[in-house]
Short mmCIF file of C-alpha atoms and ligand atoms in Angstrom, two decimals:
data_model
loop_
_atom_site.label_atom_id
_atom_site.label_comp_id
_atom_site.label_asym_id
_atom_site.label_seq_id
_atom_site.Cartn_x
_atom_site.Cartn_y
_atom_site.Cartn_z
CA MET A 1 -108.05 89.27 233.44
CA ASN A 2 -105.11 88.89 231.34
CA LYS A 3 -104.17 92.08 229.28
CA GLU A 4 -101.53 90.30 227.09
CA THR A 5 -102.10 90.77 223.49
CA CYS A 6 -102.58 88.38 220.59
CA ARG A 7 -99.14 88.32 218.24
CA ILE A 8 -98.15 86.20 215.20
CA ILE A 9 -94.72 84.06 216.26
CA SER A 10 -92.45 82.95 213.58
CA LEU A 11 -91.37 79.71 214.13
CA PRO A 12 -87.43 78.22 213.30
CA LYS A 13 -87.62 77.55 209.59
CA ILE A 14 -85.21 75.24 208.22
CA VAL A 15 -85.22 75.40 204.00
CA ASP A 16 -84.31 72.39 202.48
CA PRO A 17 -84.08 71.42 198.84
CA ARG A 18 -85.67 68.44 200.22
CA GLY A 19 -88.67 69.91 202.15
CA ASN A 20 -88.72 72.25 204.58
CA LEU A 21 -88.74 71.65 208.06
CA THR A 22 -90.26 73.79 211.37
CA PHE A 23 -89.95 72.72 214.70
CA ILE A 24 -91.34 73.84 218.47
CA GLU A 25 -88.76 72.79 221.16
CA GLY A 26 -90.08 72.89 224.86
CA ASP A 27 -91.20 76.66 225.79
CA ALA A 28 -88.49 78.44 223.55
CA HIS A 29 -91.00 79.26 221.02
CA ALA A 30 -94.36 79.38 222.51
CA PRO A 31 -94.61 82.04 225.41
CA PHE A 32 -95.77 79.44 227.82
CA GLU A 33 -95.12 75.85 228.69
CA ILE A 34 -97.10 73.46 226.39
CA ARG A 35 -99.08 70.58 228.29
CA ARG A 36 -101.40 69.91 225.69
CA THR A 37 -101.57 69.53 221.75
CA TYR A 38 -104.60 69.16 219.66
CA TRP A 39 -105.55 69.27 216.10
CA ILE A 40 -108.72 70.43 214.11
CA TYR A 41 -109.28 68.61 210.50
CA ASP A 42 -111.56 67.36 208.12
CA VAL A 43 -113.87 70.72 208.50
CA PRO A 44 -116.43 70.86 206.53
CA GLY A 45 -116.96 73.71 203.99
CA GLY A 46 -118.51 76.81 205.89
CA GLU A 47 -118.40 75.32 209.37
CA LYS A 48 -116.76 77.25 212.52
CA ARG A 49 -115.00 76.08 215.19
CA GLY A 50 -114.23 77.96 218.72
CA GLY A 51 -116.25 80.70 219.31
CA HIS A 52 -115.38 80.82 222.98
CA ALA A 53 -112.52 82.46 225.63
CA TYR A 54 -110.58 80.92 228.33
CA ARG A 55 -109.92 81.82 231.37
CA THR A 56 -106.30 80.98 232.31
CA ASN A 57 -105.33 78.77 229.02
CA HIS A 58 -102.76 80.18 226.52
CA GLU A 59 -102.71 78.82 223.00
CA LEU A 60 -100.30 78.65 220.13
CA ILE A 61 -102.80 78.30 216.89
CA ILE A 62 -100.83 76.70 213.66
CA ALA A 63 -101.92 76.69 209.81
CA VAL A 64 -99.83 73.16 209.25
CA SER A 65 -101.68 72.46 206.14
CA GLY A 66 -104.08 74.56 204.13
CA SER A 67 -105.42 77.90 205.85
CA PHE A 68 -108.19 79.55 207.76
CA ASP A 69 -108.94 82.70 209.83
CA VAL A 70 -108.90 83.13 213.58
CA VAL A 71 -111.50 86.12 214.56
CA ILE A 72 -110.16 87.21 217.61
CA ASP A 73 -111.91 89.65 220.23
CA ASP A 74 -110.21 91.56 223.39
CA GLY A 75 -113.36 92.70 224.66
CA ALA A 76 -112.94 96.17 222.82
CA ALA A 77 -111.84 95.22 219.11
CA ARG A 78 -112.11 92.29 216.77
CA ARG A 79 -109.25 91.39 214.41
CA THR A 80 -108.82 88.74 212.03
CA HIS A 81 -105.69 86.94 211.60
CA SER A 82 -105.30 84.68 208.21
CA LEU A 83 -103.04 81.86 209.16
CA ASN A 84 -101.90 80.01 205.95
CA ARG A 85 -98.10 79.30 206.95
CA SER A 86 -96.82 76.65 208.56
CA TYR A 87 -94.10 78.31 210.08
CA TYR A 88 -96.26 81.20 211.70
CA GLY A 89 -98.11 80.74 215.00
CA LEU A 90 -101.10 83.15 216.45
CA TYR A 91 -100.57 83.40 220.24
CA VAL A 92 -103.95 83.95 222.18
CA PRO A 93 -103.69 84.59 225.54
CA PRO A 94 -106.38 83.96 228.06
CA GLY A 95 -109.48 85.95 228.23
CA HIS A 96 -109.81 86.40 224.08
CA TRP A 97 -112.89 85.40 222.59
CA ARG A 98 -111.56 83.29 219.19
CA GLU A 99 -113.51 81.54 216.56
CA LEU A 100 -112.05 79.70 213.68
CA VAL A 101 -113.42 80.24 210.50
CA ASN A 102 -112.95 79.48 206.48
CA PHE A 103 -111.39 76.64 206.45
CA SER A 104 -109.79 75.33 203.45
CA THR A 105 -110.02 72.21 202.08
CA ASN A 106 -107.65 69.80 204.09
CA ALA A 107 -106.86 72.56 206.27
CA LEU A 108 -104.91 71.09 209.58
CA CYS A 109 -105.15 73.50 212.62
CA LEU A 110 -102.66 72.55 215.36
CA VAL A 111 -102.88 73.88 218.56
CA LEU A 112 -100.53 73.93 221.29
CA ALA A 113 -101.89 74.68 224.69
CA SER A 114 -100.77 75.74 228.56
CA GLY A 115 -103.34 73.62 230.25
CA GLU A 116 -104.99 70.13 230.04
CA TYR A 117 -108.54 70.32 228.49
CA ASP A 118 -110.98 71.47 231.54
CA GLU A 119 -114.47 72.88 230.68
CA ALA A 120 -114.28 75.08 233.70
CA ASP A 121 -111.81 77.08 231.93
CA TYR A 122 -114.13 78.02 229.30
CA ILE A 123 -116.40 80.85 228.87
CA ARG A 124 -119.00 79.94 226.20
CA ASN A 125 -121.08 82.76 226.75
CA TYR A 126 -120.55 85.86 225.00
CA GLU A 127 -122.17 88.32 227.11
CA SER A 128 -120.50 86.69 230.03
CA PHE A 129 -117.17 87.16 228.62
CA HIS A 130 -117.68 90.56 227.79
CA THR A 131 -118.77 91.25 231.27
CA LEU A 132 -115.79 89.52 232.82
CA ARG A 133 -113.61 91.78 230.10
CA ALA A 134 -114.96 95.19 231.18
CA GLY A 135 -114.57 94.47 234.69
CA THR A 136 -110.91 93.84 234.53
P1 LIG B 201 -114.32 72.65 222.01
O1 LIG B 201 -112.64 73.25 222.36
O2 LIG B 201 -115.57 72.97 222.63
O3 LIG B 201 -114.43 72.67 220.30
P2 LIG B 201 -114.76 73.96 219.91
O4 LIG B 201 -114.84 75.12 220.27
O5 LIG B 201 -114.37 74.12 218.49
O6 LIG B 201 -116.25 73.54 219.79
O7 LIG B 201 -113.85 71.20 221.91
C1 LIG B 201 -114.72 70.11 221.44
C2 LIG B 201 -115.09 69.06 222.35
O8 LIG B 201 -113.91 68.15 222.50
C3 LIG B 201 -114.98 69.45 224.11
O9 LIG B 201 -116.35 69.35 224.46
C4 LIG B 201 -114.45 68.04 224.65
C5 LIG B 201 -113.59 67.69 223.53
N1 LIG B 201 -112.17 68.17 223.80
C6 LIG B 201 -111.05 67.34 224.62
O10 LIG B 201 -111.74 66.23 224.92
N2 LIG B 201 -110.19 67.38 224.58
C7 LIG B 201 -109.49 68.67 224.17
O11 LIG B 201 -108.41 68.83 224.53
C8 LIG B 201 -110.34 69.56 223.54
C9 LIG B 201 -109.41 71.02 223.16
C10 LIG B 201 -111.55 68.98 223.36
#
């Protein structure tokens, strides 16, 4: 299983008195080729999303609006990343259990992914994740 670590990636920020602008170009800013984009929104207060790992899918998670926390578990340690700036992305390699919590009102979570949606790529059972992770 993938041994890369999660990290915050700074995206370009074009500061302008008319309003700031951030962009992501091809694979220049994400450490993988982007094959899919999805977003999570209208999250009711107190709800959680995620709660799974991927076998091969890489993701870049961005708080385009509002804020939320991403709890990452690499099988050995758990770390919480608070996202609240639209010019930072959290890179999550495969093999990391991730949960999205503490969504603010009107939070918009944009996710860039390396693969198309494939349920077979999900590890939804935490014990299976731990066993897989421990065996690598
Ligand atoms: P899922 O990734 O399981 O979200 P969460 O982990 O937050 O519960 O996605 C929920 C459902 O949405 C999933 O069962 C299938 C569908 N889905 C797609 O069809 N395409 C996608 O790209 C994603 C991310 C989800």
